[in-house]
Amino acid sequence: MSERFYVNSPLAPGSVVLSGAEAYHLAAVCRARPGDVVCLFNGDGAEYPAVVSAVAKKQVSLEVTAKQSPIRERPFRLEIAASLPKGDRADFLIEKLTELGVTRFVPLRTERSVVHPRTTKLERLERAVIEASKQCGRNVLMQIEALSEWADYAQLATLPANRFLAHPAGGSPGKVTGDVVFAVGPEGGFTDEEVAIAQAASWKIVGLGPRTLRVETAAIALAALA
Ligand code: SAM
């Protein structure tokens, strides 16, 4: 696979100019030269092979030669809602969920959550989605939603019918097929009241074995189950 670069604008065969962080990456880090072939994507589901035509300090000009639509997305919706872990562990979580083809990530505010991401943190996580998509070949970006209160989120009418809340006392998730949402609690776990809210809204309570997993391990294991 050619080196991939993200463009935050519509793409089509013809000329395009890259600027900002991606131009820096292509020009200074990859030392692009006219004639080099790269791959551009913008999250619309396609990818666009392109030939470098000129390299300046802060801009790279390219000629898009085609539009290709390889299938790299799951054929169903896979949503993960989790209380974000601290610091770099949140970036790690987002990177892995992107690689695993998660459709949407919803950060949760629960009784025992300690991380309540604001706009700048969410923007940083969106950047992590782009970096992971460049590396893994996804042409659709995993959506990162704004912070949601657990009680509101758990009762949303728009959630898939397959809804699972991870809790150490839960049973086996069994085989999971079709649109699905998994919820993971904070380091201190979901409270009994939060579990009761889930049960009243038809969430199945599932366990992941006898060991206590970190938030990111539980979320990644659940994404891999789907
Ligand atoms: N002592 C906490 C509890 O009892 O829930 C542990 C919390 S754990 C560090 C963080 C979250 O990961 C939990 O709220 C749960 O969603 C998920 N999790 C961790 N280990 C799990 C397991 N063995 N089975 C199911 N979920 C687990």
PDB file of C-alpha atoms and ligand atoms in Angstrom:
ATOM      1  CA  MET A   1       0.000   0.000   0.000  1.00  0.00           C
ATOM      2  CA  SER A   2       1.357   3.476  -0.903  1.00  0.00           C
ATOM      3  CA  GLU A   3       1.974   5.968   1.914  1.00  0.00           C
ATOM      4  CA  ARG A   4      -1.423   7.438   2.864  1.00  0.00           C
ATOM      5  CA  PHE A   5      -2.297  11.087   3.531  1.00  0.00           C
ATOM      6  CA  TYR A   6      -5.508  12.618   4.879  1.00  0.00           C
ATOM      7  CA  VAL A   7      -7.135  15.582   3.098  1.00  0.00           C
ATOM      8  CA  ASN A   8      -9.946  17.484   4.799  1.00  0.00           C
ATOM      9  CA  SER A   9     -11.785  18.414   1.564  1.00  0.00           C
ATOM     10  CA  PRO A  10     -13.583  16.732  -1.356  1.00  0.00           C
ATOM     11  CA  LEU A  11     -11.326  14.721  -3.675  1.00  0.00           C
ATOM     12  CA  ALA A  12     -11.681  13.718  -7.348  1.00  0.00           C
ATOM     13  CA  PRO A  13      -9.307  13.012 -10.237  1.00  0.00           C
ATOM     14  CA  GLY A  14      -7.400  16.249 -11.017  1.00  0.00           C
ATOM     15  CA  SER A  15      -5.177  18.686  -9.130  1.00  0.00           C
ATOM     16  CA  VAL A  16      -5.077  18.988  -5.352  1.00  0.00           C
ATOM     17  CA  VAL A  17      -2.837  20.966  -2.990  1.00  0.00           C
ATOM     18  CA  LEU A  18      -1.909  19.569   0.427  1.00  0.00           C
ATOM     19  CA  SER A  19      -1.057  21.970   3.262  1.00  0.00           C
ATOM     20  CA  GLY A  20      -0.668  21.891   7.051  1.00  0.00           C
ATOM     21  CA  ALA A  21       0.478  18.818   8.985  1.00  0.00           C
ATOM     22  CA  GLU A  22      -0.055  16.392   6.115  1.00  0.00           C
ATOM     23  CA  ALA A  23       2.028  18.517   3.691  1.00  0.00           C
ATOM     24  CA  TYR A  24       4.786  18.679   6.315  1.00  0.00           C
ATOM     25  CA  HIS A  25       4.653  14.900   6.741  1.00  0.00           C
ATOM     26  CA  LEU A  26       4.838  14.328   2.985  1.00  0.00           C
ATOM     27  CA  ALA A  27       7.489  16.975   2.215  1.00  0.00           C
ATOM     28  CA  ALA A  28       9.769  16.973   5.264  1.00  0.00           C
ATOM     29  CA  VAL A  29       9.299  13.538   6.835  1.00  0.00           C
ATOM     30  CA  CYS A  30       8.773  11.408   3.697  1.00  0.00           C
ATOM     31  CA  ARG A  31      10.966  13.708   1.529  1.00  0.00           C
ATOM     32  CA  ALA A  32       8.528  13.461  -1.371  1.00  0.00           C
ATOM     33  CA  ARG A  33       9.796  14.236  -4.877  1.00  0.00           C
ATOM     34  CA  PRO A  34       7.846  14.990  -8.083  1.00  0.00           C
ATOM     35  CA  GLY A  35       6.747  11.690  -9.604  1.00  0.00           C
ATOM     36  CA  ASP A  36       6.267   9.899  -6.250  1.00  0.00           C
ATOM     37  CA  VAL A  37       2.955   8.041  -5.958  1.00  0.00           C
ATOM     38  CA  VAL A  38       0.925   8.313  -2.737  1.00  0.00           C
ATOM     39  CA  CYS A  39      -2.640   7.592  -1.667  1.00  0.00           C
ATOM     40  CA  LEU A  40      -5.047  10.302  -0.462  1.00  0.00           C
ATOM     41  CA  PHE A  41      -8.275   9.811   1.512  1.00  0.00           C
ATOM     42  CA  ASN A  42     -10.780  12.157   3.103  1.00  0.00           C
ATOM     43  CA  GLY A  43     -13.108   9.814   4.996  1.00  0.00           C
ATOM     44  CA  ASP A  44     -15.721   9.548   2.214  1.00  0.00           C
ATOM     45  CA  GLY A  45     -15.135   5.779   1.907  1.00  0.00           C
ATOM     46  CA  ALA A  46     -12.855   5.966  -1.144  1.00  0.00           C
ATOM     47  CA  GLU A  47      -9.128   6.406  -1.669  1.00  0.00           C
ATOM     48  CA  TYR A  48      -7.386   8.370  -4.359  1.00  0.00           C
ATOM     49  CA  PRO A  49      -3.996   7.411  -5.853  1.00  0.00           C
ATOM     50  CA  ALA A  50      -2.075  10.595  -6.647  1.00  0.00           C
ATOM     51  CA  VAL A  51       1.261  11.617  -8.168  1.00  0.00           C
ATOM     52  CA  VAL A  52       3.318  14.386  -6.557  1.00  0.00           C
ATOM     53  CA  SER A  53       3.771  17.250  -9.041  1.00  0.00           C
ATOM     54  CA  ALA A  54       5.553  19.923  -6.944  1.00  0.00           C
ATOM     55  CA  VAL A  55       6.956  20.192  -3.416  1.00  0.00           C
ATOM     56  CA  ALA A  56       7.259  23.542  -1.621  1.00  0.00           C
ATOM     57  CA  LYS A  57       8.062  24.259   2.035  1.00  0.00           C
ATOM     58  CA  LYS A  58       4.478  24.308   3.280  1.00  0.00           C
ATOM     59  CA  GLN A  59       2.546  22.862   0.341  1.00  0.00           C
ATOM     60  CA  VAL A  60       2.624  19.803  -1.857  1.00  0.00           C
ATOM     61  CA  SER A  61       0.809  19.742  -5.213  1.00  0.00           C
ATOM     62  CA  LEU A  62      -0.486  16.445  -6.500  1.00  0.00           C
ATOM     63  CA  GLU A  63      -2.439  15.058  -9.418  1.00  0.00           C
ATOM     64  CA  VAL A  64      -5.147  12.587  -8.364  1.00  0.00           C
ATOM     65  CA  THR A  65      -5.264   9.814 -10.974  1.00  0.00           C
ATOM     66  CA  ALA A  66      -8.219   7.676  -9.875  1.00  0.00           C
ATOM     67  CA  LYS A  67     -10.896   7.002  -7.289  1.00  0.00           C
ATOM     68  CA  GLN A  68     -10.924   3.515  -5.745  1.00  0.00           C
ATOM     69  CA  SER A  69     -13.400   2.016  -3.278  1.00  0.00           C
ATOM     70  CA  PRO A  70     -11.917  -1.061  -1.581  1.00  0.00           C
ATOM     71  CA  ILE A  71     -14.153  -2.602   1.092  1.00  0.00           C
ATOM     72  CA  ARG A  72     -12.455  -2.172   4.475  1.00  0.00           C
ATOM     73  CA  GLU A  73     -15.498  -1.365   6.621  1.00  0.00           C
ATOM     74  CA  ARG A  74     -17.585  -3.856   8.590  1.00  0.00           C
ATOM     75  CA  PRO A  75     -21.024  -4.528   7.059  1.00  0.00           C
ATOM     76  CA  PHE A  76     -22.738  -3.570  10.353  1.00  0.00           C
ATOM     77  CA  ARG A  77     -22.608  -0.787  12.936  1.00  0.00           C
ATOM     78  CA  LEU A  78     -20.181  -1.394  15.793  1.00  0.00           C
ATOM     79  CA  GLU A  79     -20.404   1.189  18.547  1.00  0.00           C
ATOM     80  CA  ILE A  80     -18.322   1.406  21.713  1.00  0.00           C
ATOM     81  CA  ALA A  81     -19.323   3.641  24.607  1.00  0.00           C
ATOM     82  CA  ALA A  82     -16.748   3.880  27.374  1.00  0.00           C
ATOM     83  CA  SER A  83     -15.542   6.015  30.184  1.00  0.00           C
ATOM     84  CA  LEU A  84     -12.202   7.323  28.865  1.00  0.00           C
ATOM     85  CA  PRO A  85      -9.017   6.222  30.616  1.00  0.00           C
ATOM     86  CA  LYS A  86      -6.391   8.829  31.515  1.00  0.00           C
ATOM     87  CA  GLY A  87      -3.684  10.328  29.250  1.00  0.00           C
ATOM     88  CA  ASP A  88      -1.962   8.199  26.631  1.00  0.00           C
ATOM     89  CA  ARG A  89      -4.190   5.241  27.413  1.00  0.00           C
ATOM     90  CA  ALA A  90      -7.084   7.123  25.774  1.00  0.00           C
ATOM     91  CA  ASP A  91      -5.004   7.620  22.590  1.00  0.00           C
ATOM     92  CA  PHE A  92      -4.101   3.928  22.619  1.00  0.00           C
ATOM     93  CA  LEU A  93      -7.766   2.970  22.986  1.00  0.00           C
ATOM     94  CA  ILE A  94      -8.834   5.176  20.080  1.00  0.00           C
ATOM     95  CA  GLU A  95      -6.025   3.891  17.856  1.00  0.00           C
ATOM     96  CA  LYS A  96      -6.979   0.247  18.463  1.00  0.00           C
ATOM     97  CA  LEU A  97     -10.728   0.806  18.074  1.00  0.00           C
ATOM     98  CA  THR A  98     -10.052   2.539  14.755  1.00  0.00           C
ATOM     99  CA  GLU A  99      -7.961  -0.406  13.579  1.00  0.00           C
ATOM    100  CA  LEU A 100     -10.716  -2.828  14.622  1.00  0.00           C
ATOM    101  CA  GLY A 101     -13.275  -1.051  12.434  1.00  0.00           C
ATOM    102  CA  VAL A 102     -15.429   0.514  15.160  1.00  0.00           C
ATOM    103  CA  THR A 103     -18.031   2.826  13.618  1.00  0.00           C
ATOM    104  CA  ARG A 104     -18.610   5.229  16.513  1.00  0.00           C
ATOM    105  CA  PHE A 105     -16.990   5.898  19.885  1.00  0.00           C
ATOM    106  CA  VAL A 106     -18.999   7.591  22.618  1.00  0.00           C
ATOM    107  CA  PRO A 107     -17.143   8.896  25.712  1.00  0.00           C
ATOM    108  CA  LEU A 108     -19.291   8.330  28.808  1.00  0.00           C
ATOM    109  CA  ARG A 109     -19.767  10.336  31.973  1.00  0.00           C
ATOM    110  CA  THR A 110     -20.619   7.891  34.749  1.00  0.00           C
ATOM    111  CA  GLU A 111     -20.772   8.216  38.526  1.00  0.00           C
ATOM    112  CA  ARG A 112     -17.142   7.112  38.932  1.00  0.00           C
ATOM    113  CA  SER A 113     -15.606   8.577  35.721  1.00  0.00           C
ATOM    114  CA  VAL A 114     -12.579  10.794  36.229  1.00  0.00           C
ATOM    115  CA  VAL A 115     -11.906  11.904  32.619  1.00  0.00           C
ATOM    116  CA  HIS A 116     -14.481  14.296  31.120  1.00  0.00           C
ATOM    117  CA  PRO A 117     -13.054  15.261  27.706  1.00  0.00           C
ATOM    118  CA  ARG A 118     -13.584  18.796  26.430  1.00  0.00           C
ATOM    119  CA  THR A 119     -13.280  19.987  22.832  1.00  0.00           C
ATOM    120  CA  THR A 120      -9.464  20.076  22.705  1.00  0.00           C
ATOM    121  CA  LYS A 121      -9.188  16.538  24.057  1.00  0.00           C
ATOM    122  CA  LEU A 122     -11.807  15.328  21.550  1.00  0.00           C
ATOM    123  CA  GLU A 123      -9.898  17.059  18.732  1.00  0.00           C
ATOM    124  CA  ARG A 124      -6.735  15.269  19.835  1.00  0.00           C
ATOM    125  CA  LEU A 125      -8.610  11.956  19.742  1.00  0.00           C
ATOM    126  CA  GLU A 126      -9.902  12.790  16.250  1.00  0.00           C
ATOM    127  CA  ARG A 127      -6.296  13.292  15.181  1.00  0.00           C
ATOM    128  CA  ALA A 128      -5.506   9.841  16.626  1.00  0.00           C
ATOM    129  CA  VAL A 129      -8.320   8.413  14.456  1.00  0.00           C
ATOM    130  CA  ILE A 130      -6.756   9.996  11.343  1.00  0.00           C
ATOM    131  CA  GLU A 131      -3.271   8.700  12.188  1.00  0.00           C
ATOM    132  CA  ALA A 132      -4.612   5.174  12.800  1.00  0.00           C
ATOM    133  CA  SER A 133      -6.657   5.315   9.565  1.00  0.00           C
ATOM    134  CA  LYS A 134      -3.555   6.330   7.608  1.00  0.00           C
ATOM    135  CA  GLN A 135      -1.748   3.310   8.986  1.00  0.00           C
ATOM    136  CA  CYS A 136      -4.507   0.667   8.776  1.00  0.00           C
ATOM    137  CA  GLY A 137      -6.056   1.661   5.439  1.00  0.00           C
ATOM    138  CA  ARG A 138      -9.505   2.730   6.637  1.00  0.00           C
ATOM    139  CA  ASN A 139     -11.201   5.204   4.311  1.00  0.00           C
ATOM    140  CA  VAL A 140     -14.040   6.013   6.706  1.00  0.00           C
ATOM    141  CA  LEU A 141     -13.106   7.769   9.949  1.00  0.00           C
ATOM    142  CA  MET A 142     -14.370   6.352  13.238  1.00  0.00           C
ATOM    143  CA  GLN A 143     -16.768   8.988  14.579  1.00  0.00           C
ATOM    144  CA  ILE A 144     -16.001  10.416  18.016  1.00  0.00           C
ATOM    145  CA  GLU A 145     -19.054  11.799  19.764  1.00  0.00           C
ATOM    146  CA  ALA A 146     -19.325  14.405  22.504  1.00  0.00           C
ATOM    147  CA  LEU A 147     -19.400  13.306  26.142  1.00  0.00           C
ATOM    148  CA  SER A 148     -22.700  11.568  27.050  1.00  0.00           C
ATOM    149  CA  GLU A 149     -24.296  10.996  30.443  1.00  0.00           C
ATOM    150  CA  TRP A 150     -24.663   7.239  30.947  1.00  0.00           C
ATOM    151  CA  ALA A 151     -28.342   7.419  31.997  1.00  0.00           C
ATOM    152  CA  ASP A 152     -29.264   9.412  28.855  1.00  0.00           C
ATOM    153  CA  TYR A 153     -27.171   7.350  26.501  1.00  0.00           C
ATOM    154  CA  ALA A 154     -28.305   3.948  27.844  1.00  0.00           C
ATOM    155  CA  GLN A 155     -31.930   4.784  27.062  1.00  0.00           C
ATOM    156  CA  LEU A 156     -31.464   6.217  23.564  1.00  0.00           C
ATOM    157  CA  ALA A 157     -34.096   4.860  21.156  1.00  0.00           C
ATOM    158  CA  THR A 158     -31.570   4.937  18.304  1.00  0.00           C
ATOM    159  CA  LEU A 159     -29.223   2.317  19.809  1.00  0.00           C
ATOM    160  CA  PRO A 160     -29.023  -1.113  18.139  1.00  0.00           C
ATOM    161  CA  ALA A 161     -31.146  -3.863  19.747  1.00  0.00           C
ATOM    162  CA  ASN A 162     -27.903  -5.790  20.474  1.00  0.00           C
ATOM    163  CA  ARG A 163     -26.601  -3.870  23.502  1.00  0.00           C
ATOM    164  CA  PHE A 164     -24.093  -5.245  25.981  1.00  0.00           C
ATOM    165  CA  LEU A 165     -22.703  -3.726  29.156  1.00  0.00           C
ATOM    166  CA  ALA A 166     -19.403  -5.184  30.369  1.00  0.00           C
ATOM    167  CA  HIS A 167     -19.463  -5.915  34.092  1.00  0.00           C
ATOM    168  CA  PRO A 168     -17.348  -8.412  36.039  1.00  0.00           C
ATOM    169  CA  ALA A 169     -20.473 -10.182  37.358  1.00  0.00           C
ATOM    170  CA  GLY A 170     -21.986 -10.651  33.867  1.00  0.00           C
ATOM    171  CA  GLY A 171     -22.559 -13.817  31.842  1.00  0.00           C
ATOM    172  CA  SER A 172     -21.077 -14.902  28.527  1.00  0.00           C
ATOM    173  CA  PRO A 173     -21.804 -12.581  25.577  1.00  0.00           C
ATOM    174  CA  GLY A 174     -22.188 -15.594  23.233  1.00  0.00           C
ATOM    175  CA  LYS A 175     -22.004 -15.066  19.479  1.00  0.00           C
ATOM    176  CA  VAL A 176     -22.591 -11.447  18.490  1.00  0.00           C
ATOM    177  CA  THR A 177     -23.888 -10.665  14.984  1.00  0.00           C
ATOM    178  CA  GLY A 178     -25.337  -7.551  13.344  1.00  0.00           C
ATOM    179  CA  ASP A 179     -25.435  -3.967  14.617  1.00  0.00           C
ATOM    180  CA  VAL A 180     -24.151  -3.868  18.165  1.00  0.00           C
ATOM    181  CA  VAL A 181     -23.149  -1.506  20.969  1.00  0.00           C
ATOM    182  CA  PHE A 182     -20.858  -2.320  23.896  1.00  0.00           C
ATOM    183  CA  ALA A 183     -20.475  -0.201  27.033  1.00  0.00           C
ATOM    184  CA  VAL A 184     -17.431  -0.189  29.310  1.00  0.00           C
ATOM    185  CA  GLY A 185     -17.284   1.480  32.701  1.00  0.00           C
ATOM    186  CA  PRO A 186     -14.607   3.600  34.401  1.00  0.00           C
ATOM    187  CA  GLU A 187     -11.693   2.276  36.475  1.00  0.00           C
ATOM    188  CA  GLY A 188     -14.003   2.196  39.514  1.00  0.00           C
ATOM    189  CA  GLY A 189     -16.662   0.273  37.543  1.00  0.00           C
ATOM    190  CA  PHE A 190     -20.367   0.950  36.945  1.00  0.00           C
ATOM    191  CA  THR A 191     -22.450   1.483  40.102  1.00  0.00           C
ATOM    192  CA  ASP A 192     -25.331  -0.886  40.906  1.00  0.00           C
ATOM    193  CA  GLU A 193     -27.731   1.884  39.939  1.00  0.00           C
ATOM    194  CA  GLU A 194     -26.052   2.324  36.523  1.00  0.00           C
ATOM    195  CA  VAL A 195     -26.255  -1.432  35.914  1.00  0.00           C
ATOM    196  CA  ALA A 196     -29.949  -1.335  36.858  1.00  0.00           C
ATOM    197  CA  ILE A 197     -30.548   1.510  34.362  1.00  0.00           C
ATOM    198  CA  ALA A 198     -28.952  -0.654  31.668  1.00  0.00           C
ATOM    199  CA  GLN A 199     -31.031  -3.701  32.542  1.00  0.00           C
ATOM    200  CA  ALA A 200     -34.225  -1.646  32.443  1.00  0.00           C
ATOM    201  CA  ALA A 201     -33.240  -0.467  28.938  1.00  0.00           C
ATOM    202  CA  SER A 202     -32.680  -4.047  27.655  1.00  0.00           C
ATOM    203  CA  TRP A 203     -28.869  -4.110  27.884  1.00  0.00           C
ATOM    204  CA  LYS A 204     -27.421  -7.581  28.465  1.00  0.00           C
ATOM    205  CA  ILE A 205     -24.788  -7.663  31.230  1.00  0.00           C
ATOM    206  CA  VAL A 206     -21.718  -9.565  30.037  1.00  0.00           C
ATOM    207  CA  GLY A 207     -18.509 -10.727  31.698  1.00  0.00           C
ATOM    208  CA  LEU A 208     -15.064 -11.033  30.137  1.00  0.00           C
ATOM    209  CA  GLY A 209     -13.538 -13.620  32.450  1.00  0.00           C
ATOM    210  CA  PRO A 210     -12.311 -13.739  36.044  1.00  0.00           C
ATOM    211  CA  ARG A 211      -9.627 -11.028  35.752  1.00  0.00           C
ATOM    212  CA  THR A 212     -10.245  -7.294  36.101  1.00  0.00           C
ATOM    213  CA  LEU A 213      -9.383  -5.680  32.774  1.00  0.00           C
ATOM    214  CA  ARG A 214      -8.419  -2.071  32.265  1.00  0.00           C
ATOM    215  CA  VAL A 215     -10.979   0.029  30.416  1.00  0.00           C
ATOM    216  CA  GLU A 216      -9.020  -0.069  27.154  1.00  0.00           C
ATOM    217  CA  THR A 217      -8.425  -3.837  27.340  1.00  0.00           C
ATOM    218  CA  ALA A 218     -12.147  -4.475  27.916  1.00  0.00           C
ATOM    219  CA  ALA A 219     -13.178  -2.145  25.064  1.00  0.00           C
ATOM    220  CA  ILE A 220     -10.683  -3.666  22.612  1.00  0.00           C
ATOM    221  CA  ALA A 221     -11.696  -7.225  23.576  1.00  0.00           C
ATOM    222  CA  LEU A 222     -15.362  -6.367  23.001  1.00  0.00           C
ATOM    223  CA  ALA A 223     -14.681  -4.729  19.629  1.00  0.00           C
ATOM    224  CA  ALA A 224     -12.823  -7.872  18.580  1.00  0.00           C
ATOM    225  CA  LEU A 225     -15.810 -10.045  19.595  1.00  0.00           C
ATOM    226  CA  ALA A 226     -18.145  -8.473  17.044  1.00  0.00           C
TER     227      ALA A 226
HETATM  228  N1  SAM B   1     -13.712  -3.026  40.218  1.00  0.00           N
HETATM  229  C1  SAM B   1     -14.341  -2.545  39.018  1.00  0.00           C
HETATM  230  C2  SAM B   1     -15.695  -3.244  38.804  1.00  0.00           C
HETATM  231  O1  SAM B   1     -16.055  -4.050  39.652  1.00  0.00           O
HETATM  232  O2  SAM B   1     -16.386  -2.999  37.817  1.00  0.00           O
HETATM  233  C3  SAM B   1     -13.402  -2.789  37.860  1.00  0.00           C
HETATM  234  C4  SAM B   1     -13.555  -1.800  36.785  1.00  0.00           C
HETATM  235  S1  SAM B   1     -12.649  -2.185  35.328  1.00  0.00           S
HETATM  236  C5  SAM B   1     -11.070  -1.558  35.704  1.00  0.00           C
HETATM  237  C6  SAM B   1     -13.263  -1.027  34.150  1.00  0.00           C
HETATM  238  C7  SAM B   1     -14.392  -1.532  33.295  1.00  0.00           C
HETATM  239  O3  SAM B   1     -13.893  -2.526  32.414  1.00  0.00           O
HETATM  240  C8  SAM B   1     -15.561  -2.166  34.017  1.00  0.00           C
HETATM  241  O4  SAM B   1     -16.509  -1.215  34.443  1.00  0.00           O
HETATM  242  C9  SAM B   1     -16.130  -3.084  32.960  1.00  0.00           C
HETATM  243  O5  SAM B   1     -16.983  -2.389  32.077  1.00  0.00           O
HETATM  244  C10 SAM B   1     -14.882  -3.528  32.200  1.00  0.00           C
HETATM  245  N2  SAM B   1     -14.322  -4.787  32.706  1.00  0.00           N
HETATM  246  C11 SAM B   1     -13.096  -4.980  33.252  1.00  0.00           C
HETATM  247  N3  SAM B   1     -12.897  -6.273  33.543  1.00  0.00           N
HETATM  248  C12 SAM B   1     -14.027  -6.935  33.198  1.00  0.00           C
HETATM  249  C13 SAM B   1     -14.438  -8.295  33.246  1.00  0.00           C
HETATM  250  N4  SAM B   1     -13.645  -9.252  33.724  1.00  0.00           N
HETATM  251  N5  SAM B   1     -15.667  -8.592  32.776  1.00  0.00           N
HETATM  252  C14 SAM B   1     -16.482  -7.636  32.290  1.00  0.00           C
HETATM  253  N6  SAM B   1     -16.152  -6.338  32.224  1.00  0.00           N
HETATM  254  C15 SAM B   1     -14.936  -5.980  32.660  1.00  0.00           C
END
